[in-house]
mmCIF file of C-alpha atoms in Angstrom:
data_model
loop_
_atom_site.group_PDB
_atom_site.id
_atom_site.type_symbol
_atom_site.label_atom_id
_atom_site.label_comp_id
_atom_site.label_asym_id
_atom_site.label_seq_id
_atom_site.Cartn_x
_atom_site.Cartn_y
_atom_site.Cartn_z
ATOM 1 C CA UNK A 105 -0.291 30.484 -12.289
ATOM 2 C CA UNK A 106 2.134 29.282 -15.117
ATOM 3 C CA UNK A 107 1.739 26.066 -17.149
ATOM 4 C CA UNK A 108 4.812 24.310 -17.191
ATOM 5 C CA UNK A 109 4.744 21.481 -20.039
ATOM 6 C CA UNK A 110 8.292 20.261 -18.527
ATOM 7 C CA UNK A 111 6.588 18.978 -15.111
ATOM 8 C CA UNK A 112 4.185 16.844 -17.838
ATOM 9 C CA UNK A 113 7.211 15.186 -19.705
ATOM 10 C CA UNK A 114 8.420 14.300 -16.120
ATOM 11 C CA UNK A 115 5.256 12.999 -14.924
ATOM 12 C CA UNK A 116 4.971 10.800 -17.850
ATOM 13 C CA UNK A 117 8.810 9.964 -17.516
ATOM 14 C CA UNK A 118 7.989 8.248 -14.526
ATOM 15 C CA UNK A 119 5.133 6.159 -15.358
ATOM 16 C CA UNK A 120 7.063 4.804 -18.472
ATOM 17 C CA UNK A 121 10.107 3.885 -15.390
ATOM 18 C CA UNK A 122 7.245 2.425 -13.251
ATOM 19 C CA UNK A 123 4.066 0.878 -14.935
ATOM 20 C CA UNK A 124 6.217 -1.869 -16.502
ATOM 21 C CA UNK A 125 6.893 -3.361 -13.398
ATOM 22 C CA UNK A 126 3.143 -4.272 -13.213
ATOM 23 C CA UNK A 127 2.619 -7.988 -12.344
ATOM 24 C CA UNK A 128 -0.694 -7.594 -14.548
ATOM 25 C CA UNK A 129 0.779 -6.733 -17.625
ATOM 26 C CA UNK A 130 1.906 -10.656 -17.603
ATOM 27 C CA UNK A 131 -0.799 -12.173 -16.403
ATOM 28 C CA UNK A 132 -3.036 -9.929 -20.059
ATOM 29 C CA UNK A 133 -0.066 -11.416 -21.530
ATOM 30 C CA UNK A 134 -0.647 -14.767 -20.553
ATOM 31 C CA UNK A 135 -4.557 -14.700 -21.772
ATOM 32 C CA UNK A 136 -3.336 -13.014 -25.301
ATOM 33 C CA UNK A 137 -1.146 -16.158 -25.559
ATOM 34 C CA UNK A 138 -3.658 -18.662 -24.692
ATOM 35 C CA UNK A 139 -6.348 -17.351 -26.395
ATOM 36 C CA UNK A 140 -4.406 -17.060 -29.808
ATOM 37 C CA UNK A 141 -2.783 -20.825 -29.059
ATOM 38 C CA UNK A 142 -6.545 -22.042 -29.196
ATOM 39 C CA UNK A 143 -7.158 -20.039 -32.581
ATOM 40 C CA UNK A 144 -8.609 -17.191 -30.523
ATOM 41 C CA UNK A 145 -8.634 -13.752 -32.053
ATOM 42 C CA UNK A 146 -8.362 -10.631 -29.781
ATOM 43 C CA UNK A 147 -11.378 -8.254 -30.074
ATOM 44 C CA UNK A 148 -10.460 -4.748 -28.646
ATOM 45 C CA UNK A 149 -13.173 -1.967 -27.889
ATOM 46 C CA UNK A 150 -12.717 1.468 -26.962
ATOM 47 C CA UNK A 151 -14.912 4.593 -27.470
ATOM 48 C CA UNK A 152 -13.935 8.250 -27.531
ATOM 49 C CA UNK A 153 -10.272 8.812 -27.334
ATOM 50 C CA UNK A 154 -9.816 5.081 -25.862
ATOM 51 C CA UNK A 155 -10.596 3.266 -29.597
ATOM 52 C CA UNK A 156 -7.028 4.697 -29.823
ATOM 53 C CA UNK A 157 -5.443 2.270 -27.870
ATOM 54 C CA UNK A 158 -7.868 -0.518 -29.460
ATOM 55 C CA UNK A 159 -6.117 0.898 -32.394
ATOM 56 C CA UNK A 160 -2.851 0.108 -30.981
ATOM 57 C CA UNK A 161 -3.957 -3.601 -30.451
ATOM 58 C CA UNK A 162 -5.433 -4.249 -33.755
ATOM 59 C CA UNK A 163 -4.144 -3.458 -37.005
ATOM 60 C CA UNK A 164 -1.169 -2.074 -36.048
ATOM 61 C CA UNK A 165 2.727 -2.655 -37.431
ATOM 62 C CA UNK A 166 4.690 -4.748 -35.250
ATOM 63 C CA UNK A 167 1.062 -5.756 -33.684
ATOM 64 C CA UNK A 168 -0.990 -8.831 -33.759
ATOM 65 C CA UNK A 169 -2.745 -9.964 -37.123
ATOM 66 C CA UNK A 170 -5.276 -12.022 -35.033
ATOM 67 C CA UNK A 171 -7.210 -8.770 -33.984
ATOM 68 C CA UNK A 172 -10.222 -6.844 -34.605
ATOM 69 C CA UNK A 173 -11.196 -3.581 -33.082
ATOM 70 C CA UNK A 174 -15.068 -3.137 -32.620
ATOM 71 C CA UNK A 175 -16.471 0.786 -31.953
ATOM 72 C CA UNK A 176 -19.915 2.497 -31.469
ATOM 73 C CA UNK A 177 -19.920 3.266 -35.716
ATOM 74 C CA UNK A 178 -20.168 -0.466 -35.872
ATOM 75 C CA UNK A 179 -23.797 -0.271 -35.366
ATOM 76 C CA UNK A 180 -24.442 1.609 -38.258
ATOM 77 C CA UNK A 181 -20.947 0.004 -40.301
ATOM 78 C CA UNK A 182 -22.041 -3.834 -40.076
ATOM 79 C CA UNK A 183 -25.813 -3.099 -38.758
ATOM 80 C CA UNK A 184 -29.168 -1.132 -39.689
ATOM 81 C CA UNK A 185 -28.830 1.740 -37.625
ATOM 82 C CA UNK A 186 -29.527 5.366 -39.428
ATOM 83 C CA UNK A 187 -26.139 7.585 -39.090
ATOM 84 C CA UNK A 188 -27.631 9.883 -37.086
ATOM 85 C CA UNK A 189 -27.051 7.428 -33.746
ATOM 86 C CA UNK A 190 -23.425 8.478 -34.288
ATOM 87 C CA UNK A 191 -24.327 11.685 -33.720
ATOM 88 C CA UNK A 192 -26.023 11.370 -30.278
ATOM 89 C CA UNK A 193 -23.784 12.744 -27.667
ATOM 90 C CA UNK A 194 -25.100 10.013 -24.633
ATOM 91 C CA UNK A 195 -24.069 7.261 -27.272
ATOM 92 C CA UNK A 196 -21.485 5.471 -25.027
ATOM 93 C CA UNK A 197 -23.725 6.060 -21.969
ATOM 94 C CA UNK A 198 -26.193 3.793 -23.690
ATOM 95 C CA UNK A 199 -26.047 0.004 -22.553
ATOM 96 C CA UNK A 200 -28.462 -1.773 -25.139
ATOM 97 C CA UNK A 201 -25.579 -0.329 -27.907
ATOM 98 C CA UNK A 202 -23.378 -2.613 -26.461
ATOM 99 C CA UNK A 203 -25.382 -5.978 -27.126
ATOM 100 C CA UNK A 204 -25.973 -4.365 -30.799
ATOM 101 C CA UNK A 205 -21.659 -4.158 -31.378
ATOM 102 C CA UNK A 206 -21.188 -7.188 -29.656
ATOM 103 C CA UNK A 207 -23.963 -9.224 -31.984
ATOM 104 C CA UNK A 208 -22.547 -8.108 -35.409
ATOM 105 C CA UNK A 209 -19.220 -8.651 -34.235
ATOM 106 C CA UNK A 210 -17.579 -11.869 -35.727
ATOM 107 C CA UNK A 211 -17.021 -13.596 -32.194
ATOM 108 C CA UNK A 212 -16.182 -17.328 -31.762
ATOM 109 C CA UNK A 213 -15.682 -19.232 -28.231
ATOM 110 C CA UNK A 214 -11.866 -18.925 -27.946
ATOM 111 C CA UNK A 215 -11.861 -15.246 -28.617
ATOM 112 C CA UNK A 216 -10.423 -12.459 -26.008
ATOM 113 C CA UNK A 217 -11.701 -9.581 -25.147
ATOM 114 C CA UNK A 218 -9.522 -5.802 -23.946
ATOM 115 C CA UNK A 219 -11.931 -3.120 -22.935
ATOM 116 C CA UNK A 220 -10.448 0.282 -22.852
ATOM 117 C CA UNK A 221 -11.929 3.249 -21.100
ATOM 118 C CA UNK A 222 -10.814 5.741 -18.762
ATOM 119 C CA UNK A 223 -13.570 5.720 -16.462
ATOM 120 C CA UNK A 224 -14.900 2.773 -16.863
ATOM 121 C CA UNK A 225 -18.386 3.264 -16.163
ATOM 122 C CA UNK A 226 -20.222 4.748 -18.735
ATOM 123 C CA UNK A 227 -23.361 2.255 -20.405
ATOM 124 C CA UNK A 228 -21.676 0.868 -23.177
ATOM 125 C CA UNK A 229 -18.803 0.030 -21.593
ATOM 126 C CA UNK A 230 -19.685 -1.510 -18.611
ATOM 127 C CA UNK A 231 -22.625 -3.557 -20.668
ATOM 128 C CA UNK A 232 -20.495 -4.995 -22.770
ATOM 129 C CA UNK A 233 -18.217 -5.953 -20.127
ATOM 130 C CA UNK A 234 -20.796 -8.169 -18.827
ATOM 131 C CA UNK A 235 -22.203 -9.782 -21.978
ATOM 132 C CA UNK A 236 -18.829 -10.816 -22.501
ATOM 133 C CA UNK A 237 -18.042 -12.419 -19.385
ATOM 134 C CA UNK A 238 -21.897 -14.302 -19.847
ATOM 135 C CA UNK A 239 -20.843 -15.237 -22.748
ATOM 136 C CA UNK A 240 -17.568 -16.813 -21.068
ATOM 137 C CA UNK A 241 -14.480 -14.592 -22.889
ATOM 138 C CA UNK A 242 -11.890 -13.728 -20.996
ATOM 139 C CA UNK A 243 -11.972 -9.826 -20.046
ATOM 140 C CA UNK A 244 -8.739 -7.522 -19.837
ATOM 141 C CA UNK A 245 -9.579 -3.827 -18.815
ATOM 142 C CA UNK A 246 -7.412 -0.907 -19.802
ATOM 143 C CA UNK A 247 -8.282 1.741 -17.138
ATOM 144 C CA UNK A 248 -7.852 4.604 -14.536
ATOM 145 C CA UNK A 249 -8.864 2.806 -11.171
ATOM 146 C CA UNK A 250 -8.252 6.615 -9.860
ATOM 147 C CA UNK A 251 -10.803 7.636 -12.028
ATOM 148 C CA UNK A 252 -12.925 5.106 -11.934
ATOM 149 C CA UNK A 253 -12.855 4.536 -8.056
ATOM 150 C CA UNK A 254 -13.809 8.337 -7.778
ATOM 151 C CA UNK A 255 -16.843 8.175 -10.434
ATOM 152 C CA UNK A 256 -20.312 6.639 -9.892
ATOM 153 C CA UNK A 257 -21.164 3.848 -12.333
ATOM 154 C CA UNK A 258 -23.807 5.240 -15.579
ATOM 155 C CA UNK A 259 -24.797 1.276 -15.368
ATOM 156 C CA UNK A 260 -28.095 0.563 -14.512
ATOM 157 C CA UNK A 261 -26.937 -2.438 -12.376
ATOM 158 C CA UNK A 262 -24.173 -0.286 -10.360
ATOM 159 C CA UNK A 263 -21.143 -2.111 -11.698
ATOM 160 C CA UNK A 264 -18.082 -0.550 -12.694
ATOM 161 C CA UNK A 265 -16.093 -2.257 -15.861
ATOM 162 C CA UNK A 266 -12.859 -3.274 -12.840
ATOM 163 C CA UNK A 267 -15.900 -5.255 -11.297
ATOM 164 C CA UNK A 268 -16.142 -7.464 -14.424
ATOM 165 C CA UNK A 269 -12.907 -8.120 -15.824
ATOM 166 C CA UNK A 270 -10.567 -10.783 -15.290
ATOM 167 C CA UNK A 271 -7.036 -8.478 -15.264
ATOM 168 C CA UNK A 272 -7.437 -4.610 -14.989
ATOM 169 C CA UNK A 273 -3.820 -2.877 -16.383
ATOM 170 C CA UNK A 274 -4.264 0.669 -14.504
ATOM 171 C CA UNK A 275 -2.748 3.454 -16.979
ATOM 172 C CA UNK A 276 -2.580 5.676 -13.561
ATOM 173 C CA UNK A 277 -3.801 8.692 -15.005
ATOM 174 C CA UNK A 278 -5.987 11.140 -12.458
ATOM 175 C CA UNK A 279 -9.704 11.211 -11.621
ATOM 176 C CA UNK A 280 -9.952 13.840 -14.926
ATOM 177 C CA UNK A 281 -7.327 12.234 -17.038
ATOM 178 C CA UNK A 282 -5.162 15.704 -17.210
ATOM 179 C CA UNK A 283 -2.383 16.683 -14.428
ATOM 180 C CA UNK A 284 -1.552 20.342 -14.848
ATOM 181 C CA UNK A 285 -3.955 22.594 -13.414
ATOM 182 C CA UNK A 286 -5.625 26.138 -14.612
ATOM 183 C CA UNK A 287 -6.225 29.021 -13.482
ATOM 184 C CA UNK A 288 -9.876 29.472 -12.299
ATOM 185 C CA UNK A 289 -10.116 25.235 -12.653
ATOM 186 C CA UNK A 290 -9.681 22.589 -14.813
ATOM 187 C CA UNK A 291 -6.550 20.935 -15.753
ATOM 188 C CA UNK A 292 -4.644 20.303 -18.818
ATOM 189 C CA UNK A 293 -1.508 17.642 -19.974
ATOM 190 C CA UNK A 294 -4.073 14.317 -20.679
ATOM 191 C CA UNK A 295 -2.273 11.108 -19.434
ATOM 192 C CA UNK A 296 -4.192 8.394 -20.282
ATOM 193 C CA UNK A 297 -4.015 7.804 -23.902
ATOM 194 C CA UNK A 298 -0.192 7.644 -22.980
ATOM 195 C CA UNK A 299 0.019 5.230 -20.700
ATOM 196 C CA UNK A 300 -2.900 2.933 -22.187
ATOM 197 C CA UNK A 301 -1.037 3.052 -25.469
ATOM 198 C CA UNK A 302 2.215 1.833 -23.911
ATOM 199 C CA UNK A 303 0.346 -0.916 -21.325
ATOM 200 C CA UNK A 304 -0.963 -2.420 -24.670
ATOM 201 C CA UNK A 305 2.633 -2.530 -26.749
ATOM 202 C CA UNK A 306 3.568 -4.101 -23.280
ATOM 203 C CA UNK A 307 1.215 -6.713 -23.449
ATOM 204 C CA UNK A 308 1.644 -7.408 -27.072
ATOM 205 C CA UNK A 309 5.384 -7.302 -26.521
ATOM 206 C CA UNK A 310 5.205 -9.707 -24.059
ATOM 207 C CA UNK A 311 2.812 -12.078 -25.674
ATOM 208 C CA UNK A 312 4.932 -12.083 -29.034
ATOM 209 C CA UNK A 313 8.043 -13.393 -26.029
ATOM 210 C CA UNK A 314 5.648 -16.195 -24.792
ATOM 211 C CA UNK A 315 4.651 -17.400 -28.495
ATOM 212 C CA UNK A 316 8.517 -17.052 -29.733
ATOM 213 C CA UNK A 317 9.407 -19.168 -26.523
ATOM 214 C CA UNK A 318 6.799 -21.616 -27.448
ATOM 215 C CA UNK A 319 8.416 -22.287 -30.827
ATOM 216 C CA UNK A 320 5.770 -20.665 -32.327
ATOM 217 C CA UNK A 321 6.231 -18.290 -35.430
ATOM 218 C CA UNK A 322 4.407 -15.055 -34.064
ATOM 219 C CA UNK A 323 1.677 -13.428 -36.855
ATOM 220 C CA UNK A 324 3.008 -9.857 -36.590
ATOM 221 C CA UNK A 325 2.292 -7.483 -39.299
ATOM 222 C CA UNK A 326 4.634 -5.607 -40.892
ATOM 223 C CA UNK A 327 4.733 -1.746 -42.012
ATOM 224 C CA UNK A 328 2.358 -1.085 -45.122
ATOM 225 C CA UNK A 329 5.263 1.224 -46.014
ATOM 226 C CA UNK A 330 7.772 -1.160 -46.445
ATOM 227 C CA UNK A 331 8.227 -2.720 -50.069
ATOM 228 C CA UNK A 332 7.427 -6.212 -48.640
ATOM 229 C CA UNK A 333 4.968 -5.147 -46.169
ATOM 230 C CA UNK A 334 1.805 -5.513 -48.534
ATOM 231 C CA UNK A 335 2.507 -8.989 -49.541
ATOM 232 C CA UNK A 336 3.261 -10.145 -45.866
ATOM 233 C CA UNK A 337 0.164 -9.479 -44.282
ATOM 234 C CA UNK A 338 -2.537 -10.413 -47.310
ATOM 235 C CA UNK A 339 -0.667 -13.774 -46.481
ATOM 236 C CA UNK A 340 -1.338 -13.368 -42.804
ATOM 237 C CA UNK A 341 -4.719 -12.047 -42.657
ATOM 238 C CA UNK A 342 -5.910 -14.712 -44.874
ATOM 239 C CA UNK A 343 -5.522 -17.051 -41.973
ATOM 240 C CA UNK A 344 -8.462 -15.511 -40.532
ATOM 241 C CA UNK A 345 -10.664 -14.172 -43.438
ATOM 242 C CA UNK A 346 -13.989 -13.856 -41.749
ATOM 243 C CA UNK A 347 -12.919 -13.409 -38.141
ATOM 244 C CA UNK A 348 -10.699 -9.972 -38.501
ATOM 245 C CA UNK A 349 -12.183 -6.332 -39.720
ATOM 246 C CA UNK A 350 -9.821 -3.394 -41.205
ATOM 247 C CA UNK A 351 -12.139 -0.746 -41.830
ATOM 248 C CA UNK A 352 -12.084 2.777 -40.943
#
């Protein structure tokens, strides 16, 4: 068996030709624009290789200032827990680590919340998924439903993080995230940080479209590495000193 990295650039080829055409990628856009219209920020969560794609939500050039990306270190960042709970490999699988993230994170009423995880069923995840729908946030999932539909939920109650939110944006990667198999088993070629990466530039995109249609002045940050870049978003993140985190 030979590993052919061409037959993974075409694979990918055609889910950049075909996920835009998602109807769901305008309805996310539609919350992003109503939440930040009502002074909402957008709080984006992602462990593992998915706080990647939170990363591509918040804090990001030619992304929204109005964000703030939450993560499993927060517990120890902004809480009291001992650095060794980073180191526990069943971290994410854990679902009272979710009401920990969610309590030190700087939430208010209008806020939105994008959960991104491949499977969408591990503790933390799915946990959080339903303290913020309790709580009454609107919920966008970034997700494999092939993956997810295939795995049995880690969640005490059953539920899978698709249960819980209000749009799910499916990055259609496989039940094991890579597409090129190996000899003896296994695969390799991983599609989902891909696909989630460009479903949330699609979303942002989109919402930036709605706000400039609005007559709205969209707060997009510019490149730190541009001479005016600095200056520009100070001003903008001032808006929302308080509300928006930019830590490592």
């Amino acid at each position: 068996m030979t590993i052919e990295p061409q037959e993974f650039v075409e694979h990918i080829a055609r889910l950049v030709r075909t996920i835009p055409e998602d109807p769901e990628i305008t309805r996310a856009a539609d919350l992003f624009t109503k939440s930040l219209t009502a002074g909402g920020i957008i709080q984006a969560f992602g462990s593992g290789h998915s706080e990647a794609v939170a990363m591509e939500i918040a804090g990001r050039a030619g992304g929204l200032v109005p964000t703030n990306r939450l993560a499993l270190r927060d517990i120890v960042r902004y809480g009291d827990a001992p650095r060794s709970e980073l180191d526990r490999y069943d971290l994410e699988r854990d679902p009272s680590i979710a009401r920990t993230i969610l309590d030190l994170a700087p939430v208010q009423p209008h806020d939105l919340f994008v959960i991104i995880s491949n499977s969408g069923v591990n503790g933390v995840v799915v946990e959080l998924a339903i303290l913020v729908k309790e709580r009454g946030h609107d919920l966008i999932a970034i997700t494999s439903r092939a993956h997810g539909d295939a795995s049995t939920s880690r969640h005490p109650s059953g539920r899978k993080l698709t249960d819980l939110a209000d749009v799910v944006l499916d990055n259609h990667a496989p039940y094991g995230d890579a597409i090129l198999p190996l000899p003896g088993g296994g695969a390799t070629g991983a599609v989902s940080t891909i696909t989630s990466a460009l479903l949330a530039q699609l979303v942002v995109t989109r919402t930036v479209r709605n706000l400039l249609e609005a007559g709205e002045v969209p707060p997009v940050y510019l490149s730190a590495n541009v001479p005016e870049g600095d200056a520009h978003n100070l001003g903008l993140e001032a808006r929302y000193a308080g509300r928006i985190r930019r830590g490592a």
